[in-house]
Short mmCIF file of C-alpha atoms in Angstrom, two decimals:
data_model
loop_
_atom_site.label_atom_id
_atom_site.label_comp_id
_atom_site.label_asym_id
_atom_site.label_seq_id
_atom_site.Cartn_x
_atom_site.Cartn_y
_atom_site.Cartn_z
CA UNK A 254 7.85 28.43 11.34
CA UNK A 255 6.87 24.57 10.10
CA UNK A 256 6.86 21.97 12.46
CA UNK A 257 8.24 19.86 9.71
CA UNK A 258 11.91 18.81 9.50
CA UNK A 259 13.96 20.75 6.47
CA UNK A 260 14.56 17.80 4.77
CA UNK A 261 10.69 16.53 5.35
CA UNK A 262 9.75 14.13 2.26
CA UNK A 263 6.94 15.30 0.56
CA UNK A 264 5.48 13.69 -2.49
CA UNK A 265 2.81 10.98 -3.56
CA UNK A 266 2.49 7.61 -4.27
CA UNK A 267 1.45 5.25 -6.79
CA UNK A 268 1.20 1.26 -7.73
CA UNK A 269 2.61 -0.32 -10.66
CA UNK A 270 -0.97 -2.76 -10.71
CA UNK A 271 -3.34 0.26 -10.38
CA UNK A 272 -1.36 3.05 -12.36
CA UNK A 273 0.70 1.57 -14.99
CA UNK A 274 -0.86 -0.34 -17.45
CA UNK A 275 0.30 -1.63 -20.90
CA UNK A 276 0.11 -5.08 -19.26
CA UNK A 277 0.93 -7.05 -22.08
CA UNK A 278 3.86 -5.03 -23.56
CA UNK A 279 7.60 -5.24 -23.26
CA UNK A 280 7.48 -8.90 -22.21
CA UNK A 281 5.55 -8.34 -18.81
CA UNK A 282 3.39 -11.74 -17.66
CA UNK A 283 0.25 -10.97 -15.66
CA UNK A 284 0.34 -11.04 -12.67
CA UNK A 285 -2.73 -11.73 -9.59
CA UNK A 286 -4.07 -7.83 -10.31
CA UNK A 287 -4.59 -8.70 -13.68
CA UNK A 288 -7.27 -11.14 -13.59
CA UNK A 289 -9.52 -8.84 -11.23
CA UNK A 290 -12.73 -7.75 -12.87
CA UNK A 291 -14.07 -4.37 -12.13
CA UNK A 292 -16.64 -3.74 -9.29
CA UNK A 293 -18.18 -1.17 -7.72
CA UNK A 294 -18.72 -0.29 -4.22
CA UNK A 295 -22.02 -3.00 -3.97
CA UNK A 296 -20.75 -4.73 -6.40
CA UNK A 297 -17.30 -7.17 -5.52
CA UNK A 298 -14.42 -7.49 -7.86
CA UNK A 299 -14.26 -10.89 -9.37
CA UNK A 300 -11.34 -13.30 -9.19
CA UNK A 301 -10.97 -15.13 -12.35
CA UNK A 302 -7.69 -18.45 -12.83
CA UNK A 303 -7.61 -16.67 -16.65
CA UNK A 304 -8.82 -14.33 -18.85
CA UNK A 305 -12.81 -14.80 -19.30
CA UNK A 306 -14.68 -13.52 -22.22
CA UNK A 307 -16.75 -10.76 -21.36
CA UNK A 308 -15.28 -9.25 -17.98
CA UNK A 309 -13.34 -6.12 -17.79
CA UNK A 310 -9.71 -6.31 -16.19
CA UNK A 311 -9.13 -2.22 -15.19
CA UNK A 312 -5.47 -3.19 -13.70
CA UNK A 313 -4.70 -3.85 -17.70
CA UNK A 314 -5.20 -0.37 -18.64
CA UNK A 315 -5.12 1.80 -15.64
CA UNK A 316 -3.90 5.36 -16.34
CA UNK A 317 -1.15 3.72 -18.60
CA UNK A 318 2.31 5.49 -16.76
CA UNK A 319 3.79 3.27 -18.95
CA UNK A 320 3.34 5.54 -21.95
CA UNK A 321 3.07 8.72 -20.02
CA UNK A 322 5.84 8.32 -17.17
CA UNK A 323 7.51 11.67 -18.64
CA UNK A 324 4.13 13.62 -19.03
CA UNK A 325 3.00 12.88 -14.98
CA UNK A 326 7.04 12.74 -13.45
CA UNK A 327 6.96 16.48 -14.78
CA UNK A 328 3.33 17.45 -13.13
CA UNK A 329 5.32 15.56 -9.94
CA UNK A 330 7.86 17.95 -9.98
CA UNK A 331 5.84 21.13 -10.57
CA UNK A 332 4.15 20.60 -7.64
CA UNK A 333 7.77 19.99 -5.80
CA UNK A 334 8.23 16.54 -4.98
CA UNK A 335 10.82 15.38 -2.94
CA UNK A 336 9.61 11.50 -3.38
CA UNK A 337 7.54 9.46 -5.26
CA UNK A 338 6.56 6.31 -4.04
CA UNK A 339 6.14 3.86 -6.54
CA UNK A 340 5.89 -0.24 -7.37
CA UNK A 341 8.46 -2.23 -9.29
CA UNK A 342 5.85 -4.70 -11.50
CA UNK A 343 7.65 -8.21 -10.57
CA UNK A 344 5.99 -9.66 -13.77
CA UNK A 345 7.76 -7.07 -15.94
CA UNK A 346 10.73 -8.05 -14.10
CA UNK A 347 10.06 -12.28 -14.19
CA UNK A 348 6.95 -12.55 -16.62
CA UNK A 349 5.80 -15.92 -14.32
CA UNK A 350 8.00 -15.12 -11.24
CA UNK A 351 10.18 -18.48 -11.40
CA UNK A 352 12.67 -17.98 -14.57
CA UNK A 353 16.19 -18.10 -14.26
CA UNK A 354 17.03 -14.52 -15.79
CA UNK A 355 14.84 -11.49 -16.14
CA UNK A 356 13.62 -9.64 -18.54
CA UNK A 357 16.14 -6.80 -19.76
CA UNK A 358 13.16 -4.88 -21.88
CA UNK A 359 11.49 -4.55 -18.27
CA UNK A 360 14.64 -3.66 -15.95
CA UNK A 361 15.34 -0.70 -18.74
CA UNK A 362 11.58 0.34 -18.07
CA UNK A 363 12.47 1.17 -15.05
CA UNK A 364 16.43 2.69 -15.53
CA UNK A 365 13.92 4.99 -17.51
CA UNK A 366 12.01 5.79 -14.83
CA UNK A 367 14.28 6.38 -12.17
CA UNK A 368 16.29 8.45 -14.52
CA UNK A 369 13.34 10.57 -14.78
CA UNK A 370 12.93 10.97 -11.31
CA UNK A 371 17.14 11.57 -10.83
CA UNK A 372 16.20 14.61 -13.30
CA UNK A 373 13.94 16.56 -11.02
CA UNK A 374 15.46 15.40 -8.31
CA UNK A 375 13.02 13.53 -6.93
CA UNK A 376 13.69 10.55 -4.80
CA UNK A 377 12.52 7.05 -5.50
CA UNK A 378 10.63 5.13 -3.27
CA UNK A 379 10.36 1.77 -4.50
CA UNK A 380 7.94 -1.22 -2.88
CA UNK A 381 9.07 -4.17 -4.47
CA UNK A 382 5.54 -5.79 -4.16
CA UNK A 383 2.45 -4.04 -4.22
CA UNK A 384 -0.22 -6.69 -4.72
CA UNK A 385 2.04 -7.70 -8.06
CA UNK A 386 2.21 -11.52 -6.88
CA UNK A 387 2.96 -12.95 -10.69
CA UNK A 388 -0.24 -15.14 -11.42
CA UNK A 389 1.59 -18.06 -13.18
CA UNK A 390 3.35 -18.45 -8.95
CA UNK A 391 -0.66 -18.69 -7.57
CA UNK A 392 -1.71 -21.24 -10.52
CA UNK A 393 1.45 -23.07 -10.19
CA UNK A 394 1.90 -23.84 -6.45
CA UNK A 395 -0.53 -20.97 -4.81
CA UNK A 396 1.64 -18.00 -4.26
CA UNK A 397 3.31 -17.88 -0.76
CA UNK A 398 1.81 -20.55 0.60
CA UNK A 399 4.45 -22.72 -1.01
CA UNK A 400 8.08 -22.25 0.64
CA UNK A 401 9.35 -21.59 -3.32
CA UNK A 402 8.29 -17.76 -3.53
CA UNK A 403 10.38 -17.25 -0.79
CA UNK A 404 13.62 -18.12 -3.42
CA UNK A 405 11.76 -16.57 -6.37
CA UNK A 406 11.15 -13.15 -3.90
CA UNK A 407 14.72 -13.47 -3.10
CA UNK A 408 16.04 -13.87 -6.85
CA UNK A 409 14.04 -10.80 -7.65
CA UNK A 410 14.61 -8.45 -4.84
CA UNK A 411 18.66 -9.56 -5.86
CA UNK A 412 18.06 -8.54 -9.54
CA UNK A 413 16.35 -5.42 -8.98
CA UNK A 414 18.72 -4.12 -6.00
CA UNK A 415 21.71 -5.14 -7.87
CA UNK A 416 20.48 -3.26 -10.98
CA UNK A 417 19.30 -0.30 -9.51
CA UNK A 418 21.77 0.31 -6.14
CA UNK A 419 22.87 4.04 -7.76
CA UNK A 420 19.43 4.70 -8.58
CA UNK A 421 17.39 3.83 -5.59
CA UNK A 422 18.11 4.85 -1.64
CA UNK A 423 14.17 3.61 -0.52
CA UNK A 424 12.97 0.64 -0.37
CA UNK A 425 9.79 -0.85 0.88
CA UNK A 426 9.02 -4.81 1.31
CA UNK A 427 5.66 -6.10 0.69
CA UNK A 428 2.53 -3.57 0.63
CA UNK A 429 0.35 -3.73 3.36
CA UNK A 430 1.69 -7.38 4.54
CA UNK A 431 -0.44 -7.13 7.92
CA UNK A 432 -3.72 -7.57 5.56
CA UNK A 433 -2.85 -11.26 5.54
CA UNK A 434 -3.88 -11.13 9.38
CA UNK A 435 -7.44 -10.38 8.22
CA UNK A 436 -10.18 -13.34 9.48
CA UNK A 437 -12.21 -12.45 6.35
CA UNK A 438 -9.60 -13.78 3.81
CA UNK A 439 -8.95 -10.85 1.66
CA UNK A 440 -5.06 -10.88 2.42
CA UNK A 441 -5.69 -14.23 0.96
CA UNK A 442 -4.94 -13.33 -2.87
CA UNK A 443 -4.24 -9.72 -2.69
CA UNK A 444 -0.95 -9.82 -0.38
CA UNK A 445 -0.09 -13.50 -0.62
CA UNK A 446 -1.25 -14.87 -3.95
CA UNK A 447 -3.38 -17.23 -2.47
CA UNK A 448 -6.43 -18.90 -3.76
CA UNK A 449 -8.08 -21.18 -1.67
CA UNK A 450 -10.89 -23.49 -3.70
CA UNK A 451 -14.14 -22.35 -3.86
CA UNK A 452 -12.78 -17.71 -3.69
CA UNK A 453 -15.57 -16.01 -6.18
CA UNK A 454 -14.60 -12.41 -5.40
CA UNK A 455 -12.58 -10.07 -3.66
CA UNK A 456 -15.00 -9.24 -0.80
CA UNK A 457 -16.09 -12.95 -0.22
CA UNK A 458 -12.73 -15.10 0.11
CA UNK A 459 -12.66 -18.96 1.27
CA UNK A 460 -10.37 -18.28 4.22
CA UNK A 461 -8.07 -21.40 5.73
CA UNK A 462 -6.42 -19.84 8.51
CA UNK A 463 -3.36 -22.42 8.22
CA UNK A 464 -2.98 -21.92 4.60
CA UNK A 465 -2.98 -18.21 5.33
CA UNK A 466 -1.12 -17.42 8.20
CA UNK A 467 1.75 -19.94 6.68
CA UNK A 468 1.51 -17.73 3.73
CA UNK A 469 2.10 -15.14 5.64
CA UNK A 470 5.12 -16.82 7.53
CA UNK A 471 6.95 -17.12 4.54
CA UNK A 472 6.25 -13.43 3.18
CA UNK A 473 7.65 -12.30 6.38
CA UNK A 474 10.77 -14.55 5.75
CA UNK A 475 11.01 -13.59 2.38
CA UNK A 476 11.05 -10.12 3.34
CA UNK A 477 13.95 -10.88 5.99
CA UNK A 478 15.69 -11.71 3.42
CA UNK A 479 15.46 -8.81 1.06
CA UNK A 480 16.10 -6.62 3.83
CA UNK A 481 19.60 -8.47 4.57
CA UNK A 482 20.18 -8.69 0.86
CA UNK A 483 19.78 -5.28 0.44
CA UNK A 484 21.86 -4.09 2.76
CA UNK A 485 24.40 -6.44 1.37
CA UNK A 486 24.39 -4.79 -2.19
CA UNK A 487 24.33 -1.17 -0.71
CA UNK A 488 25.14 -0.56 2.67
CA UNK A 489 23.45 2.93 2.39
CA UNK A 490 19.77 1.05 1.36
CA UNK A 491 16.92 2.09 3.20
CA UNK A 492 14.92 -0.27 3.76
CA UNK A 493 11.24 -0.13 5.37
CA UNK A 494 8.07 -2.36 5.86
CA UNK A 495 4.53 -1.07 4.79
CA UNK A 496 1.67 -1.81 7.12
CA UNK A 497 -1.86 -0.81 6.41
CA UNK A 498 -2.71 1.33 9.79
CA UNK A 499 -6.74 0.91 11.16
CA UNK A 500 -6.47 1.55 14.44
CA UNK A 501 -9.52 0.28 17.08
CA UNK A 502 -11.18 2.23 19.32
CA UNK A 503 -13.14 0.78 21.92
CA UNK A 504 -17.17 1.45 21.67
CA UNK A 505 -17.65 2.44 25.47
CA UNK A 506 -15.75 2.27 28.94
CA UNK A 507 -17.33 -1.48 28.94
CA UNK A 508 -13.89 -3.27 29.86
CA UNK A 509 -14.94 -5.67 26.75
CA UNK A 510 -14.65 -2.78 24.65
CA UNK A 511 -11.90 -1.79 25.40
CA UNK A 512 -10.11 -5.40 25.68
CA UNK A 513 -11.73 -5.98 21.52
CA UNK A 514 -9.87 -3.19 20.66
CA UNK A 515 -6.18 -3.71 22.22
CA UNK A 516 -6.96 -7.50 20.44
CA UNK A 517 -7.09 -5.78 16.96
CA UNK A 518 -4.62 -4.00 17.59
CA UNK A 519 -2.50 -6.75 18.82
CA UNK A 520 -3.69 -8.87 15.68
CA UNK A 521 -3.80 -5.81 13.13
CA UNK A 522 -0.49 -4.08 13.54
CA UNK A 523 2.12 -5.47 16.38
CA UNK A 524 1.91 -8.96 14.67
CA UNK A 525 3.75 -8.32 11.73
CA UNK A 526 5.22 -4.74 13.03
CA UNK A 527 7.07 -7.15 15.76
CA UNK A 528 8.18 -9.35 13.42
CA UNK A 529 9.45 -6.73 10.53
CA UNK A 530 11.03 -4.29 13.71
CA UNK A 531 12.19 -6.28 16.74
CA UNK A 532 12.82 -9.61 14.37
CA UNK A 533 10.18 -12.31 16.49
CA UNK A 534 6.52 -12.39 16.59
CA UNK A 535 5.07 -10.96 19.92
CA UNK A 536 4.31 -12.52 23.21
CA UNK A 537 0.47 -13.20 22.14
CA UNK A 538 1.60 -15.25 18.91
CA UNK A 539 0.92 -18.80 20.62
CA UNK A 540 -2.08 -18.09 21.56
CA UNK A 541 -3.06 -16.24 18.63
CA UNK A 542 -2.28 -19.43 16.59
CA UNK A 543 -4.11 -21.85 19.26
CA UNK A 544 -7.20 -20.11 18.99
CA UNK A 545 -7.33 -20.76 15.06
CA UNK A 546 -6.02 -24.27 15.22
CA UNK A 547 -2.99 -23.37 13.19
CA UNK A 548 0.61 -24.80 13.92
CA UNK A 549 3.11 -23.16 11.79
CA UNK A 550 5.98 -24.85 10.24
CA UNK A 551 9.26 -22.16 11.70
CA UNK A 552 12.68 -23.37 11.00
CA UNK A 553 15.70 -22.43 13.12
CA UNK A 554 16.84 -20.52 9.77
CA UNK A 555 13.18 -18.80 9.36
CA UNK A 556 14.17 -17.06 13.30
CA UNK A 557 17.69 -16.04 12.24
CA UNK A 558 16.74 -14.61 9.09
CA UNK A 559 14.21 -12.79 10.66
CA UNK A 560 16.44 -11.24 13.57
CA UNK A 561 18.73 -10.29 11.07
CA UNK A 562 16.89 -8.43 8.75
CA UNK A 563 15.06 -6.02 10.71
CA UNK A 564 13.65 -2.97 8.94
CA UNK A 565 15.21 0.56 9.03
CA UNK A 566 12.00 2.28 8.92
CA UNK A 567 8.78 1.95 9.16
CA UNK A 568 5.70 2.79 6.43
CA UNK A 569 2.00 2.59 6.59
CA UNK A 570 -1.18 3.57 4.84
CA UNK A 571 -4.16 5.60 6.76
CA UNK A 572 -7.39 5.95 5.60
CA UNK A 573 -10.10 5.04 8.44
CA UNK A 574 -10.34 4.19 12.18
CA UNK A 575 -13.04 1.67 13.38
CA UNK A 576 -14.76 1.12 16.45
CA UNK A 577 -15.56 -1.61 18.12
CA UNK A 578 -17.72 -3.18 20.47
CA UNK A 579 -19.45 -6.31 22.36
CA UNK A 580 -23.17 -5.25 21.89
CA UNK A 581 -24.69 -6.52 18.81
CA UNK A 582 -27.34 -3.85 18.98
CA UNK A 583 -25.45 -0.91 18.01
CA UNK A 584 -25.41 0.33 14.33
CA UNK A 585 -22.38 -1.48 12.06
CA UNK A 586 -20.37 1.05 9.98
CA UNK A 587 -20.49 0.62 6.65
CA UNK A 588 -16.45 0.16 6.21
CA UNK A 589 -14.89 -2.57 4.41
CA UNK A 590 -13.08 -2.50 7.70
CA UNK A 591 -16.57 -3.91 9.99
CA UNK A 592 -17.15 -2.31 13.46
CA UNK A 593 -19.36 -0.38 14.96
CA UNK A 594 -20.62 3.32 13.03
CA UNK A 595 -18.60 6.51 15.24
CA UNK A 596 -21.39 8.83 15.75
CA UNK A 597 -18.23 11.69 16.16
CA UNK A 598 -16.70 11.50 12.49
CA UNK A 599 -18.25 11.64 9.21
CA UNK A 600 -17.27 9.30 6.27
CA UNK A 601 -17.01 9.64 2.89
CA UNK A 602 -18.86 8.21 -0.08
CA UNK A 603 -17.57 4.71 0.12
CA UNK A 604 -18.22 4.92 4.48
CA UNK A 605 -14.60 5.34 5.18
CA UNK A 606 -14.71 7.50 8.34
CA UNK A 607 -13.19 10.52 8.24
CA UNK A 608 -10.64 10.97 11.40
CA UNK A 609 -7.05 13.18 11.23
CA UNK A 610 -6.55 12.78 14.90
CA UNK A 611 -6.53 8.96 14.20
CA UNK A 612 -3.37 9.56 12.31
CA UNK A 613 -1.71 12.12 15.27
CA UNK A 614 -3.02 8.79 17.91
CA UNK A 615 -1.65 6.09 15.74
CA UNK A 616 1.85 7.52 15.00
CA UNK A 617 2.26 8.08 18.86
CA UNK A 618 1.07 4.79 19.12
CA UNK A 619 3.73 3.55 16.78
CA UNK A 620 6.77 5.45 17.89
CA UNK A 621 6.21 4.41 21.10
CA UNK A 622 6.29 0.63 20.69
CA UNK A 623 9.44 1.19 18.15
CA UNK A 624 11.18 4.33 18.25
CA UNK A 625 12.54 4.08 14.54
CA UNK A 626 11.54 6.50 11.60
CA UNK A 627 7.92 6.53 10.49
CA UNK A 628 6.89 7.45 6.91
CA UNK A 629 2.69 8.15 5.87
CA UNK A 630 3.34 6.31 2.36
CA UNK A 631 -0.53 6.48 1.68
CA UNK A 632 -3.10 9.21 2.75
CA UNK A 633 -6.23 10.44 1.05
CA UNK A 634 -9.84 10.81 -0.08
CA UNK A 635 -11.55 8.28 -2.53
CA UNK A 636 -13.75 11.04 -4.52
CA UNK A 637 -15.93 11.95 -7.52
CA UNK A 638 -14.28 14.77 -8.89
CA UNK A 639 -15.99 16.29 -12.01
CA UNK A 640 -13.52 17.84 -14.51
CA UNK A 641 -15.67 20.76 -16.27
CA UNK A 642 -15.65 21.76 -19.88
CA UNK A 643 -12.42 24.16 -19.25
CA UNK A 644 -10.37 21.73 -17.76
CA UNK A 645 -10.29 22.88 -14.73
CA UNK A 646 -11.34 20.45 -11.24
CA UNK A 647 -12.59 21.63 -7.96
CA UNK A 648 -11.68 19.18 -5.35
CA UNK A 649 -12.63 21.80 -2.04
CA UNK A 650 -13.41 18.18 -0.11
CA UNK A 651 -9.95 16.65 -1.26
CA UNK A 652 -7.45 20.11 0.61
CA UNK A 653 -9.94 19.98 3.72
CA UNK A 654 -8.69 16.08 4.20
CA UNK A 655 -5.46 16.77 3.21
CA UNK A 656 -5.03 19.89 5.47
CA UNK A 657 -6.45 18.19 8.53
CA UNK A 658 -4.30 15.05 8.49
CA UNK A 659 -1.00 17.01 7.65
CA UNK A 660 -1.83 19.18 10.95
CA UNK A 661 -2.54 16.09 12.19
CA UNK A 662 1.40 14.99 10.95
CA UNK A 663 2.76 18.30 12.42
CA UNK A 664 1.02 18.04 15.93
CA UNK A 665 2.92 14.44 15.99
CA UNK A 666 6.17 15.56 15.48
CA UNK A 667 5.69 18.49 18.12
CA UNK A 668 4.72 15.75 20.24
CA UNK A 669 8.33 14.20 19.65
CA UNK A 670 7.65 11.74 16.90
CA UNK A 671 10.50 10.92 13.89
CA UNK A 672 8.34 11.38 11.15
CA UNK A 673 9.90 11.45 8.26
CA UNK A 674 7.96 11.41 5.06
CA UNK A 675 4.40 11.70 3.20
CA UNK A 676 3.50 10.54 -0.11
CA UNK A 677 -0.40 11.68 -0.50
CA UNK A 678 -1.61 8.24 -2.10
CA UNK A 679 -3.07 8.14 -5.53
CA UNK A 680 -1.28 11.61 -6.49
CA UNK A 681 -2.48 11.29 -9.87
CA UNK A 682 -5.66 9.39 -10.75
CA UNK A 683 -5.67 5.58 -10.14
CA UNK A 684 -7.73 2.19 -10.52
CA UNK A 685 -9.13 1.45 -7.51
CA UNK A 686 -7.42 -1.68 -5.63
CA UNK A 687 -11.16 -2.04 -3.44
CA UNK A 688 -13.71 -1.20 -6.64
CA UNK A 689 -11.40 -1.40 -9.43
CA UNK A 690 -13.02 1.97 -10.23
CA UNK A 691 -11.57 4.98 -11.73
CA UNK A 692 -14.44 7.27 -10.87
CA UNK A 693 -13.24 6.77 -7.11
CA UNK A 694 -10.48 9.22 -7.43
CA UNK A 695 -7.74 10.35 -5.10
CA UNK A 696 -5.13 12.48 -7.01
CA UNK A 697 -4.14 15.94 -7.67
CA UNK A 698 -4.47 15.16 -11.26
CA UNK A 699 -7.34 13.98 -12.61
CA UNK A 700 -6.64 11.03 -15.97
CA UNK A 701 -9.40 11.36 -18.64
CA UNK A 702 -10.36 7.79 -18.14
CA UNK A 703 -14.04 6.13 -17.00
CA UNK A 704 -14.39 2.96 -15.46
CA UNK A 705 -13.95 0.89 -18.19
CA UNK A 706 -10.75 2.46 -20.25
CA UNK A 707 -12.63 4.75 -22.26
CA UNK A 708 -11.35 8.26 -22.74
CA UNK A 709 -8.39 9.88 -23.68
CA UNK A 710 -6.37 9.44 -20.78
CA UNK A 711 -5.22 13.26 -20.94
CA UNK A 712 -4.34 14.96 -17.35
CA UNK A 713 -5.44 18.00 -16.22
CA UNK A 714 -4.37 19.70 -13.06
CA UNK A 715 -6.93 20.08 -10.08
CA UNK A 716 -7.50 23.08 -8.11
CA UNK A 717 -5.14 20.62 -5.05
CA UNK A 718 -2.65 20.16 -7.16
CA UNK A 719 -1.85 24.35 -6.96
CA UNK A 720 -2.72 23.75 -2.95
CA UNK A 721 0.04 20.88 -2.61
CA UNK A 722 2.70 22.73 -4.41
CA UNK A 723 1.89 25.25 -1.90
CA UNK A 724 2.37 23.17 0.97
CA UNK A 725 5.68 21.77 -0.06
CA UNK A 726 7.07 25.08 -1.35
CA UNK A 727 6.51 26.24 2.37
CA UNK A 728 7.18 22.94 4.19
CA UNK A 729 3.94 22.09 5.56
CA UNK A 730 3.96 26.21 6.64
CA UNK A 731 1.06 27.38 5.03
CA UNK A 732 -2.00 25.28 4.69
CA UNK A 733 -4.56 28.11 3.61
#
């Protein structure tokens, strides 16, 4: 009999920025996404103000939903879906992010949509920004490190909860908001729309710690507030956070270890998960500041806002654990995440180690410190997947990930956690948000697409896409 509750959400997920495309039709503005070149994994993304001559912008195109939201909502519901998580594109919505009234061609995008979903009866889970900052915010007054996104976040979490309250039960705030914590600076642009002078790339960000972590003050306010807003429109709103889970272990026994990993934990995950749960920031948030010379600027209204709109759930991505340690002599993984290599796990092409019991740890972890409902909103394996001359794809690497972290799911919820939900990230082919590839692929439908646009963006069903339909048809039952 499956460990997993009857009513167990199972589905996939997807971002407007990497998935939908057509980014100049229907009167959408671009937004930060769309003025990232491609990459590779050596090679960073650049960050360009505007359109340059000569670079390649994969967000533009992607795998173009926009044109074939009917064709992949069906493959979603032949492989059962309960829920697909998705991204509302703010710039479809407000083309620069501060006008007055929206765009109608853009909220009937998305009526369409959801209507689509209502048909199969599959649930919408909508993040309302998923690195979808609108780029006319960052060149006017950089993104949220100006108080005024906070009212332009606010006037478009209104519009789109207003519009859609019969259509939409799920809601998630900002996409991986805790990325903003990161020394290196790449929360910078991606999750705040910030560019400090001087940014080339993705991978190599000018970080200002005040700049950032003020940034990130205001997102968290801003997010208060949709929460409250929310629940205003439609009592019934669930409403969640989304935190991008990389949880430490220590190296050794060396108490230094083992102290460097509760830090990143501390810094990673209960910063913002305080906030966005128990409505203040943590015990260690003064000295957390000290140590980076920042002073914040927190109204009285910023700490009422904030105890009042506490999340209902709680979301996060897993891909990778890291290690970490004190001694500088031992061999550094190859993870955009840093630390130390785990001689117990392997990793995949890109050096993402490879670690379902991470996932059983962490959602322990988590349910312990908060005791609400947890959701896995992204899960999976960055690939080359080959699709051979009869259309068919053999992904044998993508069901032995898959099958390892949902045991991993089911062993947590034996062990008494509220997990709720899993939407397998990337369910059909997707630009990469790290490479801007398309070769790096995740789904259980592969897009005829290369890394550059070309192709002719057909779908074709992979041999996990008959394994997941499987596993939801039996509830997580049979994994074989």
């Amino acid at each position: 009999m499956s460990k997993f509750p009857k009513d167990f959400l199972w589905g996939g997920a997807t971002a407007a920025n990497q998935f939908e495309g057509a980014y100049d039709v229907g009167g959408k503005g671009l937004s930060i996404d769309d003025v990232f070149s491609n990459g590779s994994h050596t090679q960073p993304r650049r960050i360009t103000k505007d359109t340059e001559e000569g670079l390649y912008y994969p967000n533009r195109v992607a795998s173009d939903f926009y044109h074939h939201y009917k064709e992949d909502i069906a493959l979603m519901a032949e492989m059962g879906f309960k829920v697909y998580r998705m991204s509302i594109a703010w710039t479809r919505i407000y083309p620069t992010g501060m006008e007055s009234e929206p765009n109608e061609e853009g909220l009937k995008f998305y009526d369409a949509v959801f209507d689509e979903c209502r048909k199969y009866g599959i649930e919408p889970l909508v993040t309302l920004s998923h690195y979808e900052i609108p780029l006319a915010m960052t060149n006017e007054f950089n993104g949220f490190a100006d108080r005024r996104a906070i009212d332009c976040f606010k006037r478009f979490a209104t519009t789109v909860f207003t519009r859609y309250k019969d259509k939409v039960k799920y809601w998630l705030t900002f996409n991986e908001i805790n990325l903003a914590t990161w020394d290196n600076g790449i929360g910078n642009y991606l999750v705040l729309g910030v560019r400090n002078e001087g940014t080339k790339d993705y991978v190599h960000q000018v970080d200002d710690p005040q700049v950032r972590l003020q940034g990130l003050h205001n997102q968290l306010v801003a997010g208060a507030w949709a929460v409250k807003i929310g629940h205003e429109i439609n009592p019934e709103f669930k409403i969640g956070n989304m935190i991008a889970m990389n949880p430490a272990y220590p190296y050794s026994c060396n108490p230094e270890d083992v102290f460097k990993a509760e830090r990143n934990w501390q810094s990673d995950t209960y910063y913002c998960g305080d906030v966005q749960v128990r409505g203040e920031y943590p015990f260690f948030a003064e000295k957390y500041w000290q140590d980076r010379g920042v002073t914040l600027d927190i109204t009285e209204e910023d700490r009422q806002i904030l105890k009042e709109g506490t999340v209902d759930f709680f979301s996060l991505s897993y891909y990778q654990t890291l290690v970490l340690t004190s001694d500088d002599s031992v061999q550094k993984s190859e993870s955009m995440l840093g630390g130390v290599k785990n001689p117990y796990l392997k990793s995949n092409d890109w050096g993402w180690a490879i670690d379902p019991t991470g996932l059983r740890y962490l959602l322990n972890v988590l349910y312990g410190r908060y005791n609400i409902p947890i959701m896995v909103v992204e899960n999976g394996i960055g690939a080359y997947d080959k699709l051979e001359e009869d259309g068919t794809v053999h992904d044998p690497y993508r069901i032995a990930y898959l099958r390892e972290h949902i045991k991993a799911m089911s062993d947590a919820i034996e062990d008494g956690v509220d997990l709720i939900g899993y939407t397998m990230w990337g369910c059909i082919d997707l630009t990469s948000a790290g490479t801007g590839e398309m070769k790096k692929r995740y789904g259980f439908v592969y897009v005829d697409s290369d890394d550059y646009g070309n192709g002719s963006f057909d779908r074709f069903r992979k041999d996990s896409f008959y394994w997941y339909q499987k596993v939801i048809k039996t509830n997580g039952d049979d994994l074989s």
